[in-house]
mmCIF file of C-alpha atoms in Angstrom:
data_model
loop_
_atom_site.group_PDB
_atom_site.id
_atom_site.type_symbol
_atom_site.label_atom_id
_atom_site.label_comp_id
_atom_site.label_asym_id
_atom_site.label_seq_id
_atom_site.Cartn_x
_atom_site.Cartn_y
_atom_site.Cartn_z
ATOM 1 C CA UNK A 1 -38.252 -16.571 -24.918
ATOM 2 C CA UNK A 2 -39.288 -17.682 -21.038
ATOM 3 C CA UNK A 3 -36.437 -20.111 -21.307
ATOM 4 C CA UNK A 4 -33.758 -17.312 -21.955
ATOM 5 C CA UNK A 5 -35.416 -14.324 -19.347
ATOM 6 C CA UNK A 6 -36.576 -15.944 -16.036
ATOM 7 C CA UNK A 7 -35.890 -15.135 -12.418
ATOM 8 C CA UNK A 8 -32.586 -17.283 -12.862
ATOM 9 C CA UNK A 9 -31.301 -15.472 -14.928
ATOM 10 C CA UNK A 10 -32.092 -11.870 -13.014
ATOM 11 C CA UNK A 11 -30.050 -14.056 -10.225
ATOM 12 C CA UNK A 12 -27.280 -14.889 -12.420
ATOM 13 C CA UNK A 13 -26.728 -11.249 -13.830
ATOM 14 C CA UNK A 14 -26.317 -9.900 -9.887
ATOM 15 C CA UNK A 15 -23.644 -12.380 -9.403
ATOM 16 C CA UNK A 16 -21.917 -11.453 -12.961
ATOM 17 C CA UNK A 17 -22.439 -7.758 -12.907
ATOM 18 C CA UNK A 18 -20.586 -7.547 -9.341
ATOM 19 C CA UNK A 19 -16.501 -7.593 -10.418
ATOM 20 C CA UNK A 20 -17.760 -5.141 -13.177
ATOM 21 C CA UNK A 21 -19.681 -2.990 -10.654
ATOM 22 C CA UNK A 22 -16.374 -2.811 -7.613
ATOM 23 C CA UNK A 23 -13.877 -2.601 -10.731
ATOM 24 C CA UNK A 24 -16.177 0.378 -12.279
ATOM 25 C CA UNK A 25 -16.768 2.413 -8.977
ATOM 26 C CA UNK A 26 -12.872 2.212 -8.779
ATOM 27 C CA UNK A 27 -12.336 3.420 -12.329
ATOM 28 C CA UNK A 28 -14.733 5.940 -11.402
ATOM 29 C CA UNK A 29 -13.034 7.196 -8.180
ATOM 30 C CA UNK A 30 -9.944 7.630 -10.412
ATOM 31 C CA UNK A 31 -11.525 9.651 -13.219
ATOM 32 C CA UNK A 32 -12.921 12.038 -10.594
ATOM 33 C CA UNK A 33 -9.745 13.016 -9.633
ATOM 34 C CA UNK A 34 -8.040 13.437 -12.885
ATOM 35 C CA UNK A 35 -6.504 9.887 -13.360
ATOM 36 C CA UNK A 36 -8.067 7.939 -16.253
ATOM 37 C CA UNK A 37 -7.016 4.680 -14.907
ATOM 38 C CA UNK A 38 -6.916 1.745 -18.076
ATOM 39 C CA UNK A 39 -5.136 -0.923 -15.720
ATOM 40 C CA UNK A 40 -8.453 -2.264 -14.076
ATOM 41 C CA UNK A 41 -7.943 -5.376 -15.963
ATOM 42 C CA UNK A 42 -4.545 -6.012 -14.546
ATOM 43 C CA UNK A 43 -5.079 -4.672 -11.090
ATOM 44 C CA UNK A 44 -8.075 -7.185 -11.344
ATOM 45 C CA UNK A 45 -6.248 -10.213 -12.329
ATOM 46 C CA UNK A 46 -3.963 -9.737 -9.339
ATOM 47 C CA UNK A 47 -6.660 -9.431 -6.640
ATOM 48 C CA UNK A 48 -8.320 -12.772 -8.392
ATOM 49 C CA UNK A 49 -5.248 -14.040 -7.711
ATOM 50 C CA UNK A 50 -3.865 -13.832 -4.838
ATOM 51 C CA UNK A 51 -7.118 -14.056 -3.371
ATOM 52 C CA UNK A 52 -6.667 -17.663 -4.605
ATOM 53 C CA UNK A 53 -3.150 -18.110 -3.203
ATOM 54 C CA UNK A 54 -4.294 -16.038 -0.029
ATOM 55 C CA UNK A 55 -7.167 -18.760 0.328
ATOM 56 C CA UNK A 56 -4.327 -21.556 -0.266
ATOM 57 C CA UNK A 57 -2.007 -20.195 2.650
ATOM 58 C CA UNK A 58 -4.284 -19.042 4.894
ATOM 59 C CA UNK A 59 -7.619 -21.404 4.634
ATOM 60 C CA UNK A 60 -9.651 -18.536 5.340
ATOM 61 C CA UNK A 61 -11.480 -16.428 2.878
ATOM 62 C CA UNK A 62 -11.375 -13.056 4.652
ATOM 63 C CA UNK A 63 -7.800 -13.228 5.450
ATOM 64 C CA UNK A 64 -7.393 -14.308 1.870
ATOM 65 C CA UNK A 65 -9.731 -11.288 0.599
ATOM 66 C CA UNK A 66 -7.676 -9.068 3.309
ATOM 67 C CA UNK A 67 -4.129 -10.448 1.223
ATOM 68 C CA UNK A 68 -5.629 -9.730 -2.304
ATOM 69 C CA UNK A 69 -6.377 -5.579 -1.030
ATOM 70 C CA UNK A 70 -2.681 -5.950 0.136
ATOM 71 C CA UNK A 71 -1.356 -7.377 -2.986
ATOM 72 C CA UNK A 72 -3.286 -5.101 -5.264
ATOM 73 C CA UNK A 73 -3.020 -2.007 -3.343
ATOM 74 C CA UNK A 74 0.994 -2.225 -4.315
ATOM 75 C CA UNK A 75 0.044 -2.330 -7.574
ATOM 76 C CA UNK A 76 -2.255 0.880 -7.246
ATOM 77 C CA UNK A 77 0.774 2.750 -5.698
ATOM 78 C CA UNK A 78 2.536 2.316 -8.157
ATOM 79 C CA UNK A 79 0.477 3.493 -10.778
ATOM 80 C CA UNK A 80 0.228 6.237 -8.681
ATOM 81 C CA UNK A 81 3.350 7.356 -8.202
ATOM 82 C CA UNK A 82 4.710 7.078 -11.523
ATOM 83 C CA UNK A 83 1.376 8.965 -12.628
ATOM 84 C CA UNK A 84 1.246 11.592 -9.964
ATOM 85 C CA UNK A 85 4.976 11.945 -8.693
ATOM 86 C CA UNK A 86 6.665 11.369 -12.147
ATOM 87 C CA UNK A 87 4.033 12.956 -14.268
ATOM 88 C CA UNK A 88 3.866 9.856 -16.670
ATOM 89 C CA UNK A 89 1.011 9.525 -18.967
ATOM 90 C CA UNK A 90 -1.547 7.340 -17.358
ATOM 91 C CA UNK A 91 -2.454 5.616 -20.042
ATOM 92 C CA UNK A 92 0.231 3.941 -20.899
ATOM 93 C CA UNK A 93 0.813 3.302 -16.958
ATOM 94 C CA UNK A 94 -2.782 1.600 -17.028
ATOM 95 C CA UNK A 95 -1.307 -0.614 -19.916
ATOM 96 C CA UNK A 96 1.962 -1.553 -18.306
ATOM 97 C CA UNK A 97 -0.214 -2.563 -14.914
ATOM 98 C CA UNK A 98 -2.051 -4.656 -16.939
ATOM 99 C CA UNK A 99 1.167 -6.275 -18.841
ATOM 100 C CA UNK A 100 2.602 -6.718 -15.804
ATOM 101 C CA UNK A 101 -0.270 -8.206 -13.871
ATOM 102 C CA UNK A 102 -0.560 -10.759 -16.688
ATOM 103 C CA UNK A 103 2.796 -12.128 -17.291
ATOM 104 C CA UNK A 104 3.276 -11.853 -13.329
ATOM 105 C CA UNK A 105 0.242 -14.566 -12.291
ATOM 106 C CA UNK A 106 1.226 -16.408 -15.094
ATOM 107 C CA UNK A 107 4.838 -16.906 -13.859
ATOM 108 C CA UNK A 108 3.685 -16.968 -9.885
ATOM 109 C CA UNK A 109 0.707 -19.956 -10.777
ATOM 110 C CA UNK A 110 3.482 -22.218 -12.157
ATOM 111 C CA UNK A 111 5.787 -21.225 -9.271
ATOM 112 C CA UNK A 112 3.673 -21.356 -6.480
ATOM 113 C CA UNK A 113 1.386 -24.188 -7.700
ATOM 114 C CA UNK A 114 3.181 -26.016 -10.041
ATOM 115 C CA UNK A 115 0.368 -25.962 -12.883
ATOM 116 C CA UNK A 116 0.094 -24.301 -15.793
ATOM 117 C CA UNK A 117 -3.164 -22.463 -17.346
ATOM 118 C CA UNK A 118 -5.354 -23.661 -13.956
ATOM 119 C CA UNK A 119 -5.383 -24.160 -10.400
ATOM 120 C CA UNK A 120 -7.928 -26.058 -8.903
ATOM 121 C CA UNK A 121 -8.342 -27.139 -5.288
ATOM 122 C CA UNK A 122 -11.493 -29.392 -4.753
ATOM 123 C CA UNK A 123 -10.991 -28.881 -0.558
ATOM 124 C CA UNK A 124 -10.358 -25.309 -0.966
ATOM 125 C CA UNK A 125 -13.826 -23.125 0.339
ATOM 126 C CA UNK A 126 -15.014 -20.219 -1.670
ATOM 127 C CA UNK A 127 -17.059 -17.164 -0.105
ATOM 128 C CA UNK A 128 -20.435 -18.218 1.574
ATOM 129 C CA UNK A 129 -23.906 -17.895 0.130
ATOM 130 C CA UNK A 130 -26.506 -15.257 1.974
ATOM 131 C CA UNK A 131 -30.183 -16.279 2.165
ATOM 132 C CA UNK A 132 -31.476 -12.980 3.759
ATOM 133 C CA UNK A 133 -33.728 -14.174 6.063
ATOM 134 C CA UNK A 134 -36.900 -11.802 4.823
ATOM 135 C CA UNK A 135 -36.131 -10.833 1.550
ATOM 136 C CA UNK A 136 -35.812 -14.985 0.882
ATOM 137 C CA UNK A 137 -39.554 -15.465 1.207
ATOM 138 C CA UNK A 138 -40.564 -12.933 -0.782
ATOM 139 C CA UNK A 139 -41.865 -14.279 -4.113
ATOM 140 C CA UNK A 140 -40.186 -12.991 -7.280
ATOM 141 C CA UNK A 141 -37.833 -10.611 -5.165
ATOM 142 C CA UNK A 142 -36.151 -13.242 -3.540
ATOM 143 C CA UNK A 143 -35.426 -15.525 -6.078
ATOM 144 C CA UNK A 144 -33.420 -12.618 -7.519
ATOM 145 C CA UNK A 145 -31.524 -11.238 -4.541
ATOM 146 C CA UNK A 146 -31.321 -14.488 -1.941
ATOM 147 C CA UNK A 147 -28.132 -16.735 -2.391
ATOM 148 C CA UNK A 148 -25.537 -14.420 -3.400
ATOM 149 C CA UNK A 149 -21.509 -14.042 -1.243
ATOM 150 C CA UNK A 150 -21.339 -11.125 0.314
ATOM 151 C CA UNK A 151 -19.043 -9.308 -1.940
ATOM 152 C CA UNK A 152 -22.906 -8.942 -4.419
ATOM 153 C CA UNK A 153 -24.387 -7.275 -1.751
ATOM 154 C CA UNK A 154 -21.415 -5.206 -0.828
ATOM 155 C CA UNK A 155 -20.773 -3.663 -4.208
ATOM 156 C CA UNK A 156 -24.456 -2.149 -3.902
ATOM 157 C CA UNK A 157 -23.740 -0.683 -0.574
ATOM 158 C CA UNK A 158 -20.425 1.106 -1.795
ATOM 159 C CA UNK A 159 -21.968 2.527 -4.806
ATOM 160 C CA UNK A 160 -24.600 3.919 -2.314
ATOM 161 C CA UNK A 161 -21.898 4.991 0.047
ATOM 162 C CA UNK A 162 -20.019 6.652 -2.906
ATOM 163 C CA UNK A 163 -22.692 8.811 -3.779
ATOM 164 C CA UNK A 164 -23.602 10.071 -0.571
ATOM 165 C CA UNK A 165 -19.392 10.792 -0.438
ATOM 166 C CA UNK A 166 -19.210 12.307 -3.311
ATOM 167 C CA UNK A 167 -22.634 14.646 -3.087
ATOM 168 C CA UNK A 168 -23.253 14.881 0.216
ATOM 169 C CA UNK A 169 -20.201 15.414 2.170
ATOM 170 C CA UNK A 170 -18.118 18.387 2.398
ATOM 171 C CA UNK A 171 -14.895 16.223 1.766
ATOM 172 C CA UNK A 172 -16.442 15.013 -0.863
ATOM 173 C CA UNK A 173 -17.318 17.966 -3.189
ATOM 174 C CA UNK A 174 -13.382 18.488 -2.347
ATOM 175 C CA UNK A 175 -12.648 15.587 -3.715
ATOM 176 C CA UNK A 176 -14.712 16.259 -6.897
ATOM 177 C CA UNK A 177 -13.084 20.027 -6.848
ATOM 178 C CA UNK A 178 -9.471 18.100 -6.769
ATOM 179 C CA UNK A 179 -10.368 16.613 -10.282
ATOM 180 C CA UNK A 180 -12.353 19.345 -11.471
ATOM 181 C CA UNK A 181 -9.918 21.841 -11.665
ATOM 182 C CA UNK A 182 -6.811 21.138 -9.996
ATOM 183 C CA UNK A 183 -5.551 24.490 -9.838
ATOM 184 C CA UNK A 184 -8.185 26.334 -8.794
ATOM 185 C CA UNK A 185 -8.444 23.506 -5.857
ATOM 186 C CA UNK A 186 -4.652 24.342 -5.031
ATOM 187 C CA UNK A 187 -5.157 28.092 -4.957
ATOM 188 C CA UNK A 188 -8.068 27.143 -2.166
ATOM 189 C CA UNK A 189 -4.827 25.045 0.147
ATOM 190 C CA UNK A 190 -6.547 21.443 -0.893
ATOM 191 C CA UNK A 191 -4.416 18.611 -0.947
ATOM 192 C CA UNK A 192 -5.234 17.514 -4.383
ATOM 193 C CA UNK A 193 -2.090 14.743 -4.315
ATOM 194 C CA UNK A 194 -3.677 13.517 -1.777
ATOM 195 C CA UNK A 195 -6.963 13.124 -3.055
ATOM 196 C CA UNK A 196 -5.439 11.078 -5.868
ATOM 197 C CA UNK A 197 -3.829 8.923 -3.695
ATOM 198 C CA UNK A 198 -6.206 8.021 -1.804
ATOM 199 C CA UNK A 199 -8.214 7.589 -4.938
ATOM 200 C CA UNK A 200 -5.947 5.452 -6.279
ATOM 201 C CA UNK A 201 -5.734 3.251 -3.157
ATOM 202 C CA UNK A 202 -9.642 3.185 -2.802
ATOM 203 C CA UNK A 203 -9.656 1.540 -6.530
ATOM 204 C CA UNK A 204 -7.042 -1.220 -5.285
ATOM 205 C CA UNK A 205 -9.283 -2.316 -2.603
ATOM 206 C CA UNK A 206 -12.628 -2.263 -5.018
ATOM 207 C CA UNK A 207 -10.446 -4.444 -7.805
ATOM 208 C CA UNK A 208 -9.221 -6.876 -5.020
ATOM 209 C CA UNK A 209 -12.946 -7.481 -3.944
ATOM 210 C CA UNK A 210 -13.649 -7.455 -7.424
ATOM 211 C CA UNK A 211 -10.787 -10.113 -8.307
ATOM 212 C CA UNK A 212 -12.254 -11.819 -5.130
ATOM 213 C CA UNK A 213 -15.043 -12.353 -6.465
ATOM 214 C CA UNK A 214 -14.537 -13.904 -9.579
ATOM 215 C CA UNK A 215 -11.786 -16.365 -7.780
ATOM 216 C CA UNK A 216 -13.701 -16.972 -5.060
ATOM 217 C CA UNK A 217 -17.449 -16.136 -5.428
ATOM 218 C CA UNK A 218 -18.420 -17.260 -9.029
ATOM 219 C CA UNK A 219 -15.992 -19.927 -8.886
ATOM 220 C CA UNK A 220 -13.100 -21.407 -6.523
ATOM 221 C CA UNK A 221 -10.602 -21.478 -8.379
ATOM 222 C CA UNK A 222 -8.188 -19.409 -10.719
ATOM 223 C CA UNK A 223 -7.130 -19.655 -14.304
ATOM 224 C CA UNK A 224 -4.499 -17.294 -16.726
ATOM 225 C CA UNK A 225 -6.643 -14.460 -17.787
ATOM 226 C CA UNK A 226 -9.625 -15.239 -15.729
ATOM 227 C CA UNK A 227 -10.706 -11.951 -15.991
ATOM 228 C CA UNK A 228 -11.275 -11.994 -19.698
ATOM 229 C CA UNK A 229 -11.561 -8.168 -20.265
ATOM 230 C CA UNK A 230 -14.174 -7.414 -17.490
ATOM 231 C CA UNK A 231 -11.282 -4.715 -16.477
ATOM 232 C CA UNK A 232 -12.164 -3.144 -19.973
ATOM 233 C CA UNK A 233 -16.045 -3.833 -19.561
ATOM 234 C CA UNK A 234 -15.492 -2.117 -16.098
ATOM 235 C CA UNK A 235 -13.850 0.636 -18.091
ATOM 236 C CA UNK A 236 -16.550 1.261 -20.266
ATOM 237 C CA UNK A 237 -19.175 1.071 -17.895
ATOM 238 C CA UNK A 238 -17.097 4.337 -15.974
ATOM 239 C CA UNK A 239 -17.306 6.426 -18.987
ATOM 240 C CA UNK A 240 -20.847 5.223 -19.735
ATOM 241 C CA UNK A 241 -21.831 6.285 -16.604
ATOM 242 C CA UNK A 242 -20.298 9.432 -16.634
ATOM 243 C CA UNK A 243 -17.999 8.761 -13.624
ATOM 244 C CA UNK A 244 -21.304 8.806 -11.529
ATOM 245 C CA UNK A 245 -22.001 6.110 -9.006
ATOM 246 C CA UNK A 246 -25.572 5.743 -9.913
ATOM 247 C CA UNK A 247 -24.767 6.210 -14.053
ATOM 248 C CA UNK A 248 -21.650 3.168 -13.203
ATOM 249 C CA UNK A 249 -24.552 0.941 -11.434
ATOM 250 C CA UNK A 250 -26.661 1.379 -14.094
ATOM 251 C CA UNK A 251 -24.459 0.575 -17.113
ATOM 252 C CA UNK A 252 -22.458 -2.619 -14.812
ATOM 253 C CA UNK A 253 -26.482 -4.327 -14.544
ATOM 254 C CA UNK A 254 -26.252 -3.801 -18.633
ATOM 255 C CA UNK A 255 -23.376 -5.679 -18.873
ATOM 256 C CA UNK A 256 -23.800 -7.958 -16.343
ATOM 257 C CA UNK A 257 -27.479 -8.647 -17.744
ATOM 258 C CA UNK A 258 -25.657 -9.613 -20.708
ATOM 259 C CA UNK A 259 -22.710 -11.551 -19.155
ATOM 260 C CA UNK A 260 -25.245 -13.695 -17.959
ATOM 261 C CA UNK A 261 -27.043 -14.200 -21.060
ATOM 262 C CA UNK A 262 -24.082 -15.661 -23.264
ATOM 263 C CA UNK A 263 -24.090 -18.528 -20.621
ATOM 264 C CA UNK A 264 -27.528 -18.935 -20.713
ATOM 265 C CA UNK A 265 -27.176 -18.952 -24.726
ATOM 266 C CA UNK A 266 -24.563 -21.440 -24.485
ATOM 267 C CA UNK A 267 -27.430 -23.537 -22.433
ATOM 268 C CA UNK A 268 -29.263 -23.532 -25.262
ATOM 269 C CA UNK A 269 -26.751 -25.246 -27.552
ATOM 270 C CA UNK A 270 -25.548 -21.821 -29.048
ATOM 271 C CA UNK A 271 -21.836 -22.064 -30.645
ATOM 272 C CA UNK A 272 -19.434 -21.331 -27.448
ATOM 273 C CA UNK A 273 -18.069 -18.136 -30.285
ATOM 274 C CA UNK A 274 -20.863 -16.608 -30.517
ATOM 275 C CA UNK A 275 -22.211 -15.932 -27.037
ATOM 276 C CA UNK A 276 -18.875 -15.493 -25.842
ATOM 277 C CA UNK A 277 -19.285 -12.559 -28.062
ATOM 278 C CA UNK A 278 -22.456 -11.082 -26.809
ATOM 279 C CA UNK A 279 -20.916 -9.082 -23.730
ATOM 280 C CA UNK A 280 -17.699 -7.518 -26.093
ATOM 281 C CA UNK A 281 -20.910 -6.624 -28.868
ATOM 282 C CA UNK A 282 -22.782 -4.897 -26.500
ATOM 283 C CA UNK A 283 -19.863 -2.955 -25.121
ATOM 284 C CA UNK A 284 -18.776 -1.894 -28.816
ATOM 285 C CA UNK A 285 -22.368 -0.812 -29.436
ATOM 286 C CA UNK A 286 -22.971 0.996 -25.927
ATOM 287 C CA UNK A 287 -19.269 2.636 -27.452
ATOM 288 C CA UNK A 288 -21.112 3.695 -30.761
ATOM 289 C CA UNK A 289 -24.336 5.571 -28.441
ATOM 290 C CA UNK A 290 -21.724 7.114 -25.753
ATOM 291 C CA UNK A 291 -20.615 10.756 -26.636
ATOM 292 C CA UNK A 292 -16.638 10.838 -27.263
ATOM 293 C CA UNK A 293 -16.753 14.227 -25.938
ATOM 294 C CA UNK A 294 -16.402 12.311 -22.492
ATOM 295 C CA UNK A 295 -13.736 9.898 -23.341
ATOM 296 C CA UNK A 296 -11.468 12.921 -24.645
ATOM 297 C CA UNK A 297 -12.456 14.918 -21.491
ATOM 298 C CA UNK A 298 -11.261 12.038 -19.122
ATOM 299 C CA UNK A 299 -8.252 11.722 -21.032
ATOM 300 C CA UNK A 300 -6.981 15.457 -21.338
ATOM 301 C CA UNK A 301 -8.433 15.934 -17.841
ATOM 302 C CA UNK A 302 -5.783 12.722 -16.584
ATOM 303 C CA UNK A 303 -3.517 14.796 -18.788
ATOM 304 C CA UNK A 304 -3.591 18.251 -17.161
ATOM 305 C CA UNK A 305 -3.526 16.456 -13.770
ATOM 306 C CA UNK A 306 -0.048 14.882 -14.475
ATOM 307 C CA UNK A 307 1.061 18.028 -15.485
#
């Protein structure tokens, strides 16, 4: 039992739970405004990337983090615009993104790099590690929070920062009143197209850091499907946490927790099968406790608001 939960393994679940917890606070700024937003995955597997092929061009990982936001935030518009401006149903627009996003890196990786399934660049730098000079030193504590890229620690700040946005900011209780009820926030001269736009555009950025992150933080390097249905994890962890930052923190450290236990499993000469299943059980079971009062909700709420 100490070999399986140690302070590594605390450390490891930060670093795992991240693309979950930026893809999640994304899916979350969507639902608040109406827009149940299923193509995480996809708009996920482009920011991983073209992170990669940002990194490639550019030999620089913020310019190549800065190319992923504008690569995915294309995507993002145009989910938006067919959901908001054409009134199609955004779930099957979330499902096309994440089509698209897969047969599109697929095609690009052999084109660009001339490889098929992986591209790997042994002189190509990933994102830096952060000792923080105090917390470091600090026994227990520091073994769990020292040694992380800064995309870990920014993914706490911005759930922080979405809170206070969302409950303690004027513009923000418009925002929630946008999604709320999108007439009544009309008949009060709000913007509420605008809201979702910039909703939408605010969950391209937070799946490019979280693509970023898996090409680039966990590992430097990219392969087809890299993102292995963390988009759909993400997902989950929105609903679970009731579109709440604080509720989407708290279910992404589940998951992440038990991201981070398969590979420790598979450390521990477990069959590969079964702890690559661990994470996908725990979602279907965290499924079977969540009401599905508040999975209908998001969906006839994304309804009304294409309407």
């Amino acid at each position: 039992m100490e070999q399986l939960f140690d302070l590594a393994l605390f450390n490891s679940a930060l670093r795992m739970l991240t693309p979950i917890l930026l893809a999640a606070l994304g899916g979350a700024l969507c639902a608040r405004v109406g827009l149940f937003n299923v193509g995480l995955e996809g708009l996920m597997l482009v920011g991983a990337f073209s992170a990669i092929v940002g990194n490639h061009y550019f030999g620089n990982t913020a310019l190549a983090i800065l190319f992923a936001i504008v690569c995915v935030c294309v995507f993002s518009l145009i989910f938006g615009y067919v959901s908001i401006h054409l009134r199609a149903n955004v779930i099957v627009v979330g499902l096309a993104i994440n089509f698209l996003a897969v047969g599109l890196t697929t095609f690009s990786l052999r084109t660009i790099f001339n490889v098929k399934g992986a591209y790997y660049n042994n002189e190509m730098v990933g994102l830096p590690k952060w000792n923080i000079p105090v917390i470091k030193d600090i026994p227990v504590l520091g073994d769990i929070l020292s040694g992380h890229s800064p995309l870990v620690y920014l993914a706490f700040v911005l759930a922080g920062l979405i809170w206070f946005y969302f409950y303690k900011t004027i513009n923000g209780f418009r925002f929630l009143a946008s999604g709320e009820n999108p007439l009544a926030a009309k008949s009060l001269g709000l913007h509420v197209k605008r809201y979702q736009y910039g909703a939408v555009l605010a969950c391209g950025v937070l799946c490019a850091l979280a693509g970023a992150q898996l090409s680039l933080g966990q590992v430097t390097m990219f392969t087809e499907g890299m993102t292995s249905g963390r988009g759909f994890i993400a997902l989950v962890a929105t609903m679970l946490g009731q579109s709440g930052p604080l509720g989407v923190t708290a279910a992404s450290l589940l998951f992440g927790l038990m991201d981070a236990l398969s590979i420790r499993l598979q450390g521990l000469s477990f069959p590969t099968h079964f702890t690559d299943m661990v994470p996908y059980v725990v979602t279907i079971i965290a499924m079977f406790f969540f009401k599905n009062k508040s999975f209908r909700q998001e969906a006839q709420n994304s309804g009304s608001s294409s309407r």
